[in-house]
Amino acid sequence: MYNGKKVALITGITGQDGSYLAELLREKDYFVRGIVRRASNPNTKRIDHLDIYDEKFGKTKDSPFYLLYADLSDGTSIRNALEKIEPDEIYNLGAQSHVGISFENPESTLNFNALGPLRILEAIRDMKLPTKFYQASSSEMFGISAPPQNENTPMLPQSPYGVSKLAAYHLTRLYRNAYGIFAANGILFNHESPRRGLNFVTRKITTGIADIVVGNKENISLGNLEAKRDWGFSKEYVEAMWRILQHEKPDDFVIATRETHDIKEFLDESFNLLGLNWQDYVKVSDNYKRPAEVPALLGDPSKAEKILGWQPKTKFKDLVSLMLAADLKLKMQEKGIVPIDSKEEDAYYLALGKELMSKK
Ligand code: NAP
Ligand code: GDD
């Protein structure tokens, strides 16, 4: 605590979840600090609307929000950050989060995703910090276990990413049990938003459709269309992360919607919104297929509902619609089809997209 304010440290603050979590914690009047790693160009696009560079305070204890350079693969930078920030809560969201790419970069994936949280946990233990620790665990850890999956389902990962997350999950449990650290896992099923990275399947589809509508391209190439996922809304899932750290004791929770759909259903739903058949626009390419696949994810969030009082509000259909509308708006703004400051309801961009396609 500093001057009566809780202090939170977010790793992965430039990512999808990190940006929504930073917004949520600032709304709750936390003092927020975020770790960013060096990039050849600043990549703070998702958080630039928050006052990240407050000249008045700089990177001091009095600053409501600031970023500092550190890297999950650099233990010294992590320790320096913890020493400076003295956080009440750490949310470890930083990771190489792309499952497909983890097959191409397995070593760095394990380094960031498994050794990264170990470095934080070791620093907490060694420096005797009273901080709470949240680990961004993943439904990818369940791998080939049959759905529905809950906290007691066997974990049989199918990718270097899944293995890295399983190691971090167990390290979090171990440091809780062995050293009494408040360390908790949120086992989150897939969650998406207009801020989702462009190379995850949902956003690839919605941004791909928007590109087709405005005439940037003619089709979308995808890999395995049979896999099933339990897709929720990122903005609601970061609320669950916060609740996990406010619970009286550290524990592990599945966060999911209880609905599963395959990629074809996502294609059906999104293309249908514009009166189109996805079969006319989607190509299947082996380039996007993985050496091993997680066939079906369907989460059972009963424990989180009962203990944390958390429930998902946005389900599949609404999620598809809000993501497609956001990408249509973005591409239409880029192309000058709507004004750059256009602020219409989602239905407007969907209707305009449908009209533009009907004229082709
Ligand atoms: P994301 O958009 O890919 O964001 C990942 C964040 O981690 C980015 O800010 C990235 O920074 C940062 N990062 C990567 N390597 C780092 C390193 N070596 N040091 C410091 N920071 C590093 O992922 P997300 O969707 O927000 O997911 C957040 C977390 O939840 C991840 O750990 C992910 O594995 C986990 N998770 C996600 C889902 C999901 O469906 N979204 C489900 C379960 C679990 P740059 O901007 O510099 O790349
Ligand atoms: N990315 C991608 N690109 N996936 C494709 C494509 C494509 O062109 N075509 C088909 N897919 C399939 C993948 O093979 C997978 O079965 C499914 O679509 C979902 O892929 P992603 O959107 O990349 O997500 P993911 O399920 O592999 O991983 C996400 O969810 C995990 C939680 O279960 C990521 O956010 C992970 O970080 C997260 O832990």
CSV table of C-alpha atoms and ligand atoms in Angstrom, one decimal:
chain,number,residue,atom,x,y,z
A,1,MET,CA,0.0,0.0,0.0
A,2,TYR,CA,1.2,3.5,-0.7
A,3,ASN,CA,-0.7,6.5,0.7
A,4,GLY,CA,-3.8,4.2,1.1
A,5,LYS,CA,-3.6,3.0,-2.5
A,6,LYS,CA,-3.0,-0.6,-3.5
A,7,VAL,CA,0.0,-1.0,-5.8
A,8,ALA,CA,-0.2,-3.6,-8.6
A,9,LEU,CA,2.4,-4.8,-11.0
A,10,ILE,CA,1.3,-6.3,-14.4
A,11,THR,CA,3.7,-8.2,-16.6
A,12,GLY,CA,2.3,-8.4,-20.2
A,13,ILE,CA,0.6,-5.0,-19.8
A,14,THR,CA,1.0,-4.3,-23.5
A,15,GLY,CA,-1.0,-7.4,-24.4
A,16,GLN,CA,-4.7,-8.0,-24.8
A,17,ASP,CA,-5.5,-8.9,-21.1
A,18,GLY,CA,-2.8,-6.6,-19.7
A,19,SER,CA,-4.5,-3.6,-21.2
A,20,TYR,CA,-8.0,-4.5,-19.9
A,21,LEU,CA,-6.6,-5.3,-16.5
A,22,ALA,CA,-4.7,-2.0,-16.3
A,23,GLU,CA,-8.0,-0.2,-17.1
A,24,LEU,CA,-9.9,-2.2,-14.5
A,25,LEU,CA,-7.3,-1.6,-11.7
A,26,ARG,CA,-7.1,2.1,-12.5
A,27,GLU,CA,-10.9,2.2,-12.2
A,28,LYS,CA,-10.5,0.7,-8.8
A,29,ASP,CA,-8.0,3.4,-7.9
A,30,TYR,CA,-5.0,1.1,-7.8
A,31,PHE,CA,-1.5,2.5,-8.5
A,32,VAL,CA,-0.5,0.5,-11.6
A,33,ARG,CA,2.9,-0.4,-12.8
A,34,GLY,CA,3.7,-2.3,-15.9
A,35,ILE,CA,6.7,-4.2,-17.3
A,36,VAL,CA,7.5,-3.7,-20.9
A,37,ARG,CA,10.3,-5.2,-22.8
A,38,ARG,CA,12.5,-3.4,-25.3
A,39,ALA,CA,11.2,-3.4,-28.9
A,40,SER,CA,12.6,-1.7,-32.0
A,41,ASN,CA,9.4,0.5,-31.9
A,42,PRO,CA,7.2,1.3,-28.9
A,43,ASN,CA,4.3,-1.3,-28.8
A,44,THR,CA,2.1,0.4,-26.2
A,45,LYS,CA,-0.8,0.9,-28.6
A,46,ARG,CA,-3.3,-1.0,-26.4
A,47,ILE,CA,-2.6,1.2,-23.3
A,48,ASP,CA,-1.7,4.6,-24.8
A,49,HIS,CA,-5.2,5.9,-23.9
A,50,LEU,CA,-4.3,5.4,-20.3
A,51,ASP,CA,-2.1,8.1,-18.8
A,52,ILE,CA,1.1,6.0,-18.9
A,53,TYR,CA,3.6,8.9,-19.0
A,54,ASP,CA,2.6,11.3,-16.3
A,55,GLU,CA,5.3,14.0,-16.4
A,56,LYS,CA,4.3,15.3,-13.0
A,57,PHE,CA,5.2,12.2,-11.1
A,58,GLY,CA,7.6,10.4,-13.4
A,59,LYS,CA,8.4,6.8,-12.3
A,60,THR,CA,8.0,7.5,-8.6
A,61,LYS,CA,5.9,6.1,-5.8
A,62,ASP,CA,3.4,9.0,-6.2
A,63,SER,CA,2.7,8.2,-9.8
A,64,PRO,CA,-0.7,6.6,-10.5
A,65,PHE,CA,0.7,4.7,-13.4
A,66,TYR,CA,4.0,4.0,-15.1
A,67,LEU,CA,5.9,1.5,-17.2
A,68,LEU,CA,9.4,0.3,-16.7
A,69,TYR,CA,11.7,-1.9,-18.8
A,70,ALA,CA,12.2,-5.5,-17.7
A,71,ASP,CA,12.0,-8.9,-19.3
A,72,LEU,CA,10.8,-12.2,-18.0
A,73,SER,CA,14.0,-13.9,-19.2
A,74,ASP,CA,16.1,-11.4,-17.2
A,75,GLY,CA,16.0,-12.3,-13.5
A,76,THR,CA,18.0,-9.2,-12.5
A,77,SER,CA,15.5,-6.9,-14.2
A,78,ILE,CA,12.6,-8.7,-12.4
A,79,ARG,CA,14.2,-8.3,-9.0
A,80,ASN,CA,15.0,-4.6,-9.6
A,81,ALA,CA,11.4,-4.0,-10.6
A,82,LEU,CA,10.0,-5.7,-7.5
A,83,GLU,CA,12.4,-3.8,-5.2
A,84,LYS,CA,11.4,-0.5,-6.8
A,85,ILE,CA,7.7,-1.1,-6.9
A,86,GLU,CA,7.0,-3.1,-3.7
A,87,PRO,CA,3.6,-4.3,-5.2
A,88,ASP,CA,0.7,-5.6,-3.2
A,89,GLU,CA,-0.4,-7.7,-6.1
A,90,ILE,CA,1.5,-9.1,-9.1
A,91,TYR,CA,-0.4,-10.3,-12.2
A,92,ASN,CA,2.0,-12.4,-14.3
A,93,LEU,CA,0.4,-12.1,-17.8
A,94,GLY,CA,3.6,-11.8,-19.8
A,95,ALA,CA,4.2,-14.8,-22.1
A,96,GLN,CA,4.9,-16.1,-25.5
A,97,SER,CA,1.2,-16.8,-25.8
A,98,HIS,CA,0.9,-18.2,-29.4
A,99,VAL,CA,0.5,-22.0,-29.3
A,100,GLY,CA,1.4,-22.6,-32.9
A,101,ILE,CA,4.6,-20.5,-32.7
A,102,SER,CA,5.6,-22.4,-29.5
A,103,PHE,CA,6.4,-25.3,-31.8
A,104,GLU,CA,8.9,-23.1,-33.7
A,105,ASN,CA,10.4,-21.4,-30.7
A,106,PRO,CA,10.1,-24.0,-27.9
A,107,GLU,CA,13.2,-22.9,-25.9
A,108,SER,CA,12.2,-19.2,-25.6
A,109,THR,CA,8.6,-20.2,-24.9
A,110,LEU,CA,9.7,-22.3,-21.9
A,111,ASN,CA,12.2,-19.6,-20.8
A,112,PHE,CA,9.6,-16.8,-20.8
A,113,ASN,CA,6.5,-18.8,-19.7
A,114,ALA,CA,7.9,-21.3,-17.2
A,115,LEU,CA,11.2,-19.8,-16.0
A,116,GLY,CA,9.7,-16.3,-16.0
A,117,PRO,CA,7.2,-17.0,-13.3
A,118,LEU,CA,9.8,-19.0,-11.4
A,119,ARG,CA,12.1,-15.9,-11.4
A,120,ILE,CA,9.3,-13.8,-9.9
A,121,LEU,CA,8.3,-16.5,-7.3
A,122,GLU,CA,12.0,-16.9,-6.3
A,123,ALA,CA,12.3,-13.2,-5.9
A,124,ILE,CA,9.2,-13.0,-3.7
A,125,ARG,CA,10.5,-15.9,-1.6
A,126,ASP,CA,14.1,-14.6,-1.3
A,127,MET,CA,13.1,-11.0,-0.7
A,128,LYS,CA,10.3,-12.0,1.7
A,129,LEU,CA,7.8,-9.8,-0.1
A,130,PRO,CA,4.3,-9.8,1.2
A,131,THR,CA,2.9,-9.6,-2.3
A,132,LYS,CA,0.1,-11.7,-3.8
A,133,PHE,CA,0.9,-13.5,-7.1
A,134,TYR,CA,-1.5,-14.3,-10.0
A,135,GLN,CA,-0.3,-16.8,-12.6
A,136,ALA,CA,-2.0,-16.7,-16.1
A,137,SER,CA,-2.6,-20.4,-16.5
A,138,SER,CA,-4.3,-21.8,-19.5
A,139,SER,CA,-6.9,-24.3,-20.6
A,140,GLU,CA,-4.2,-25.4,-23.1
A,141,MET,CA,-2.8,-27.4,-20.2
A,142,PHE,CA,-5.7,-29.8,-20.4
A,143,GLY,CA,-4.6,-30.9,-23.9
A,144,ILE,CA,-6.2,-34.1,-24.9
A,145,SER,CA,-8.3,-34.6,-21.7
A,146,ALA,CA,-11.9,-35.0,-22.7
A,147,PRO,CA,-14.3,-32.1,-22.1
A,148,PRO,CA,-15.8,-30.7,-19.9
A,149,GLN,CA,-12.7,-29.6,-18.0
A,150,ASN,CA,-12.5,-28.4,-14.4
A,151,GLU,CA,-9.9,-27.9,-11.7
A,152,ASN,CA,-9.7,-31.7,-11.2
A,153,THR,CA,-9.3,-32.7,-14.9
A,154,PRO,CA,-5.9,-34.4,-15.7
A,155,MET,CA,-3.6,-32.1,-17.6
A,156,LEU,CA,-2.1,-33.6,-20.7
A,157,PRO,CA,-0.7,-30.7,-22.8
A,158,GLN,CA,-0.2,-30.9,-26.5
A,159,SER,CA,2.3,-28.2,-27.3
A,160,PRO,CA,5.5,-26.6,-25.9
A,161,TYR,CA,3.3,-23.7,-24.9
A,162,GLY,CA,1.0,-26.1,-22.9
A,163,VAL,CA,4.0,-27.7,-21.2
A,164,SER,CA,5.4,-24.3,-20.3
A,165,LYS,CA,2.1,-23.2,-18.7
A,166,LEU,CA,1.8,-26.5,-16.9
A,167,ALA,CA,5.3,-26.1,-15.4
A,168,ALA,CA,4.3,-22.5,-14.2
A,169,TYR,CA,1.0,-23.8,-12.8
A,170,HIS,CA,2.8,-26.4,-10.7
A,171,LEU,CA,5.5,-23.9,-9.6
A,172,THR,CA,2.8,-21.5,-8.5
A,173,ARG,CA,1.1,-24.3,-6.4
A,174,LEU,CA,4.5,-25.4,-5.1
A,175,TYR,CA,5.5,-21.9,-3.9
A,176,ARG,CA,2.1,-21.6,-2.2
A,177,ASN,CA,2.3,-24.9,-0.4
A,178,ALA,CA,6.1,-24.9,0.4
A,179,TYR,CA,6.6,-21.3,1.4
A,180,GLY,CA,3.1,-20.0,2.2
A,181,ILE,CA,3.2,-17.4,-0.6
A,182,PHE,CA,-0.3,-16.1,-1.7
A,183,ALA,CA,0.2,-17.6,-5.2
A,184,ALA,CA,-2.9,-18.4,-7.3
A,185,ASN,CA,-3.7,-19.8,-10.7
A,186,GLY,CA,-6.4,-18.6,-13.0
A,187,ILE,CA,-7.0,-21.4,-15.5
A,188,LEU,CA,-8.5,-19.3,-18.3
A,189,PHE,CA,-10.2,-20.7,-21.4
A,190,ASN,CA,-9.8,-18.8,-24.6
A,191,HIS,CA,-10.8,-15.2,-24.4
A,192,GLU,CA,-11.0,-12.7,-27.2
A,193,SER,CA,-11.8,-9.1,-27.9
A,194,PRO,CA,-11.2,-6.4,-30.5
A,195,ARG,CA,-7.7,-6.1,-28.9
A,196,ARG,CA,-6.9,-9.8,-29.6
A,197,GLY,CA,-3.6,-10.3,-31.5
A,198,LEU,CA,-4.1,-10.5,-35.2
A,199,ASN,CA,-2.7,-14.1,-35.6
A,200,PHE,CA,-5.2,-15.8,-33.3
A,201,VAL,CA,-8.0,-17.6,-35.1
A,202,THR,CA,-10.9,-15.4,-34.0
A,203,ARG,CA,-9.3,-12.1,-34.8
A,204,LYS,CA,-7.8,-13.5,-38.0
A,205,ILE,CA,-11.3,-14.3,-39.1
A,206,THR,CA,-12.9,-11.0,-38.1
A,207,THR,CA,-10.1,-8.8,-39.4
A,208,GLY,CA,-10.0,-11.0,-42.5
A,209,ILE,CA,-13.7,-10.4,-43.2
A,210,ALA,CA,-13.3,-6.7,-42.7
A,211,ASP,CA,-10.3,-6.7,-45.2
A,212,ILE,CA,-12.5,-8.5,-47.7
A,213,VAL,CA,-15.4,-6.0,-47.2
A,214,VAL,CA,-13.2,-2.9,-47.8
A,215,GLY,CA,-11.4,-4.5,-50.8
A,216,ASN,CA,-8.0,-5.2,-49.2
A,217,LYS,CA,-8.0,-8.9,-49.9
A,218,GLU,CA,-10.1,-11.7,-51.4
A,219,ASN,CA,-9.8,-14.6,-49.0
A,220,ILE,CA,-8.6,-15.9,-45.6
A,221,SER,CA,-6.2,-18.9,-45.2
A,222,LEU,CA,-6.7,-21.0,-42.1
A,223,GLY,CA,-5.5,-24.3,-40.7
A,224,ASN,CA,-7.5,-26.9,-38.7
A,225,LEU,CA,-11.2,-26.0,-38.7
A,226,GLU,CA,-12.4,-28.9,-36.6
A,227,ALA,CA,-11.0,-27.8,-33.2
A,228,LYS,CA,-13.5,-26.7,-30.6
A,229,ARG,CA,-12.9,-23.8,-28.2
A,230,ASP,CA,-14.7,-22.2,-25.3
A,231,TRP,CA,-14.5,-18.5,-26.2
A,232,GLY,CA,-15.2,-15.7,-23.7
A,233,PHE,CA,-14.7,-12.0,-23.6
A,234,SER,CA,-11.3,-10.8,-22.3
A,235,LYS,CA,-12.7,-7.7,-20.6
A,236,GLU,CA,-14.8,-9.9,-18.3
A,237,TYR,CA,-12.0,-12.4,-17.7
A,238,VAL,CA,-9.7,-9.8,-16.2
A,239,GLU,CA,-12.4,-9.2,-13.5
A,240,ALA,CA,-12.0,-12.8,-12.6
A,241,MET,CA,-8.2,-12.4,-12.2
A,242,TRP,CA,-8.8,-9.6,-9.8
A,243,ARG,CA,-11.3,-11.6,-7.8
A,244,ILE,CA,-8.9,-14.5,-7.6
A,245,LEU,CA,-6.4,-12.3,-5.7
A,246,GLN,CA,-9.1,-10.7,-3.5
A,247,HIS,CA,-10.3,-14.2,-2.3
A,248,GLU,CA,-9.4,-14.9,1.4
A,249,LYS,CA,-7.0,-17.7,0.4
A,250,PRO,CA,-4.9,-18.5,-2.6
A,251,ASP,CA,-6.5,-21.1,-4.8
A,252,ASP,CA,-6.8,-22.2,-8.5
A,253,PHE,CA,-9.9,-21.5,-10.6
A,254,VAL,CA,-11.2,-22.4,-14.0
A,255,ILE,CA,-12.7,-19.4,-15.9
A,256,ALA,CA,-14.8,-20.2,-18.9
A,257,THR,CA,-18.3,-19.8,-20.5
A,258,ARG,CA,-19.6,-23.4,-20.5
A,259,GLU,CA,-20.1,-23.2,-24.3
A,260,THR,CA,-18.0,-24.7,-27.0
A,261,HIS,CA,-17.9,-24.2,-30.8
A,262,ASP,CA,-15.6,-25.3,-33.6
A,263,ILE,CA,-13.9,-22.9,-36.0
A,264,LYS,CA,-16.5,-23.7,-38.7
A,265,GLU,CA,-19.2,-22.4,-36.3
A,266,PHE,CA,-17.2,-19.2,-35.8
A,267,LEU,CA,-16.9,-18.8,-39.6
A,268,ASP,CA,-20.7,-19.5,-40.0
A,269,GLU,CA,-21.7,-17.0,-37.4
A,270,SER,CA,-19.3,-14.2,-38.5
A,271,PHE,CA,-19.9,-14.5,-42.3
A,272,ASN,CA,-23.7,-14.9,-41.8
A,273,LEU,CA,-23.7,-11.5,-40.1
A,274,LEU,CA,-22.9,-10.1,-43.5
A,275,GLY,CA,-25.1,-12.5,-45.4
A,276,LEU,CA,-22.1,-14.4,-46.8
A,277,ASN,CA,-21.1,-18.1,-47.0
A,278,TRP,CA,-17.6,-18.6,-45.6
A,279,GLN,CA,-17.0,-21.5,-48.0
A,280,ASP,CA,-16.7,-18.8,-50.8
A,281,TYR,CA,-13.8,-17.0,-49.0
A,282,VAL,CA,-11.8,-19.4,-46.8
A,283,LYS,CA,-8.9,-21.5,-48.0
A,284,VAL,CA,-7.4,-24.3,-45.9
A,285,SER,CA,-3.6,-24.3,-45.7
A,286,ASP,CA,-1.3,-26.8,-44.1
A,287,ASN,CA,0.9,-23.8,-43.1
A,288,TYR,CA,-1.4,-23.1,-40.2
A,289,LYS,CA,-1.8,-26.6,-39.0
A,290,ARG,CA,0.1,-27.7,-35.9
A,291,PRO,CA,2.2,-30.8,-35.2
A,292,ALA,CA,-0.2,-31.7,-32.4
A,293,GLU,CA,-3.6,-30.2,-31.6
A,294,VAL,CA,-5.9,-29.8,-28.6
A,295,PRO,CA,-9.2,-31.1,-30.1
A,296,ALA,CA,-11.9,-29.8,-27.7
A,297,LEU,CA,-12.0,-27.3,-24.8
A,298,LEU,CA,-15.2,-26.7,-22.8
A,299,GLY,CA,-14.7,-25.3,-19.3
A,300,ASP,CA,-16.7,-25.8,-16.2
A,301,PRO,CA,-16.4,-22.6,-14.1
A,302,SER,CA,-18.7,-23.8,-11.2
A,303,LYS,CA,-16.0,-23.3,-8.6
A,304,ALA,CA,-15.4,-19.6,-9.7
A,305,GLU,CA,-19.1,-19.0,-9.8
A,306,LYS,CA,-19.7,-20.4,-6.4
A,307,ILE,CA,-16.6,-19.0,-4.5
A,308,LEU,CA,-15.8,-15.8,-6.4
A,309,GLY,CA,-19.3,-14.9,-7.6
A,310,TRP,CA,-17.9,-14.5,-11.1
A,311,GLN,CA,-20.0,-15.2,-14.2
A,312,PRO,CA,-19.4,-14.7,-17.9
A,313,LYS,CA,-21.9,-12.3,-19.5
A,314,THR,CA,-20.8,-12.2,-23.1
A,315,LYS,CA,-21.3,-15.5,-24.9
A,316,PHE,CA,-20.3,-16.8,-28.4
A,317,LYS,CA,-22.8,-14.9,-30.6
A,318,ASP,CA,-22.3,-11.6,-29.0
A,319,LEU,CA,-18.6,-12.0,-29.0
A,320,VAL,CA,-18.4,-12.7,-32.7
A,321,SER,CA,-20.7,-9.7,-33.4
A,322,LEU,CA,-18.7,-7.2,-31.3
A,323,MET,CA,-15.4,-8.4,-32.7
A,324,LEU,CA,-16.6,-8.2,-36.3
A,325,ALA,CA,-18.2,-4.8,-35.8
A,326,ALA,CA,-15.0,-3.4,-34.3
A,327,ASP,CA,-12.8,-4.7,-37.2
A,328,LEU,CA,-15.3,-3.4,-39.8
A,329,LYS,CA,-15.2,0.0,-38.1
A,330,LEU,CA,-11.4,0.0,-38.0
A,331,LYS,CA,-10.9,-0.9,-41.7
A,332,MET,CA,-13.7,1.4,-42.8
A,333,GLN,CA,-12.0,4.3,-41.0
A,334,GLU,CA,-8.6,3.4,-42.5
A,335,LYS,CA,-10.2,3.4,-46.0
A,336,GLY,CA,-12.1,6.6,-45.4
A,337,ILE,CA,-15.5,4.8,-45.8
A,338,VAL,CA,-16.6,6.3,-42.5
A,339,PRO,CA,-15.1,9.3,-40.7
A,340,ILE,CA,-12.0,8.7,-38.6
A,341,ASP,CA,-14.0,9.7,-35.5
A,342,SER,CA,-17.0,7.6,-36.4
A,343,LYS,CA,-18.8,6.5,-33.2
A,344,GLU,CA,-21.9,4.6,-34.4
A,345,GLU,CA,-23.4,1.5,-32.8
A,346,ASP,CA,-22.1,-1.9,-33.8
A,347,ALA,CA,-25.2,-2.6,-35.9
A,348,TYR,CA,-24.3,0.3,-38.2
A,349,TYR,CA,-21.0,-1.1,-39.2
A,350,LEU,CA,-22.5,-4.6,-39.7
A,351,ALA,CA,-25.3,-3.2,-41.9
A,352,LEU,CA,-22.8,-1.1,-43.9
A,353,GLY,CA,-20.6,-4.1,-44.3
A,354,LYS,CA,-23.5,-6.2,-45.6
A,355,GLU,CA,-24.5,-3.4,-48.0
A,356,LEU,CA,-21.0,-3.1,-49.4
A,357,MET,CA,-20.7,-6.8,-50.0
A,358,SER,CA,-24.1,-7.0,-51.7
A,359,LYS,CA,-22.8,-4.5,-54.3
A,360,LYS,CA,-19.8,-6.5,-55.2
B,1,NAP,P1,-0.8,-11.4,-25.5
B,1,NAP,O1,-1.8,-10.4,-26.0
B,1,NAP,O2,0.0,-12.2,-26.4
B,1,NAP,O3,0.2,-10.6,-24.5
B,1,NAP,C1,1.3,-11.2,-24.0
B,1,NAP,C2,2.1,-10.1,-23.2
B,1,NAP,O4,3.3,-10.7,-22.7
B,1,NAP,C3,2.6,-8.9,-24.1
B,1,NAP,O5,2.5,-7.7,-23.3
B,1,NAP,C4,4.0,-9.2,-24.4
B,1,NAP,O6,4.8,-8.1,-24.6
B,1,NAP,C5,4.4,-9.9,-23.0
B,1,NAP,N1,5.7,-10.6,-23.1
B,1,NAP,C6,6.0,-11.6,-23.9
B,1,NAP,N2,7.2,-12.1,-23.7
B,1,NAP,C7,7.7,-11.3,-22.6
B,1,NAP,C8,8.9,-11.3,-22.0
B,1,NAP,N3,9.9,-12.1,-22.3
B,1,NAP,N4,9.1,-10.4,-21.0
B,1,NAP,C9,8.1,-9.5,-20.6
B,1,NAP,N5,6.9,-9.5,-21.3
B,1,NAP,C10,6.7,-10.4,-22.3
B,1,NAP,O7,-1.6,-12.4,-24.5
B,1,NAP,P2,-3.0,-12.3,-23.8
B,1,NAP,O8,-4.0,-12.9,-24.7
B,1,NAP,O9,-3.2,-11.0,-23.3
B,1,NAP,O10,-2.8,-13.3,-22.6
B,1,NAP,C11,-2.3,-12.9,-21.3
B,1,NAP,C12,-1.7,-14.1,-20.6
B,1,NAP,O11,-2.8,-15.1,-20.4
B,1,NAP,C13,-0.6,-14.9,-21.3
B,1,NAP,O12,0.3,-15.4,-20.3
B,1,NAP,C14,-1.3,-16.0,-22.0
B,1,NAP,O13,-0.5,-17.1,-22.2
B,1,NAP,C15,-2.4,-16.3,-20.9
B,1,NAP,N6,-3.6,-16.9,-21.4
B,1,NAP,C16,-4.3,-16.3,-22.4
B,1,NAP,C17,-5.5,-16.8,-22.8
B,1,NAP,C18,-6.3,-16.2,-23.9
B,1,NAP,O14,-7.2,-16.9,-24.5
B,1,NAP,N7,-6.0,-14.9,-24.3
B,1,NAP,C19,-6.0,-18.0,-22.2
B,1,NAP,C20,-5.3,-18.5,-21.1
B,1,NAP,C21,-4.1,-18.0,-20.7
B,1,NAP,P3,5.0,-7.6,-26.2
B,1,NAP,O15,3.8,-6.6,-26.4
B,1,NAP,O16,6.3,-6.9,-26.1
B,1,NAP,O17,5.0,-8.7,-27.1
B,2,GDD,N1,-3.9,-19.1,-34.7
B,2,GDD,C1,-4.5,-19.8,-35.7
B,2,GDD,N2,-4.4,-19.4,-36.9
B,2,GDD,N3,-5.3,-20.8,-35.3
B,2,GDD,C2,-5.9,-21.5,-36.3
B,2,GDD,C3,-5.8,-21.2,-37.6
B,2,GDD,C4,-5.0,-20.1,-38.0
B,2,GDD,O1,-4.9,-19.7,-39.1
B,2,GDD,N4,-6.6,-22.0,-38.3
B,2,GDD,C5,-7.1,-22.9,-37.4
B,2,GDD,N5,-6.7,-22.6,-36.2
B,2,GDD,C6,-7.1,-23.3,-35.0
B,2,GDD,C7,-5.9,-23.7,-34.1
B,2,GDD,O2,-5.2,-24.9,-34.7
B,2,GDD,C8,-6.6,-24.0,-32.8
B,2,GDD,O3,-7.1,-25.3,-32.8
B,2,GDD,C9,-7.7,-23.0,-32.8
B,2,GDD,O4,-7.8,-22.5,-34.1
B,2,GDD,C10,-7.5,-21.8,-31.9
B,2,GDD,O5,-6.2,-21.3,-32.2
B,2,GDD,P1,-5.7,-19.9,-31.5
B,2,GDD,O6,-6.7,-18.8,-31.7
B,2,GDD,O7,-4.3,-19.7,-31.9
B,2,GDD,O8,-5.8,-20.2,-29.9
B,2,GDD,P2,-5.3,-21.4,-29.1
B,2,GDD,O9,-6.5,-22.2,-28.6
B,2,GDD,O10,-4.3,-22.2,-29.8
B,2,GDD,O11,-4.6,-20.7,-27.9
B,2,GDD,C11,-5.2,-19.6,-27.2
B,2,GDD,O12,-6.0,-20.0,-26.1
B,2,GDD,C12,-5.2,-20.6,-25.1
B,2,GDD,C13,-6.2,-21.1,-24.0
B,2,GDD,O13,-6.8,-22.3,-24.4
B,2,GDD,C14,-4.1,-18.6,-26.8
B,2,GDD,O14,-4.6,-17.4,-26.3
B,2,GDD,C15,-3.2,-19.2,-25.6
B,2,GDD,O15,-2.3,-18.2,-25.2
B,2,GDD,C16,-4.2,-19.6,-24.5
B,2,GDD,O16,-3.5,-20.1,-23.4
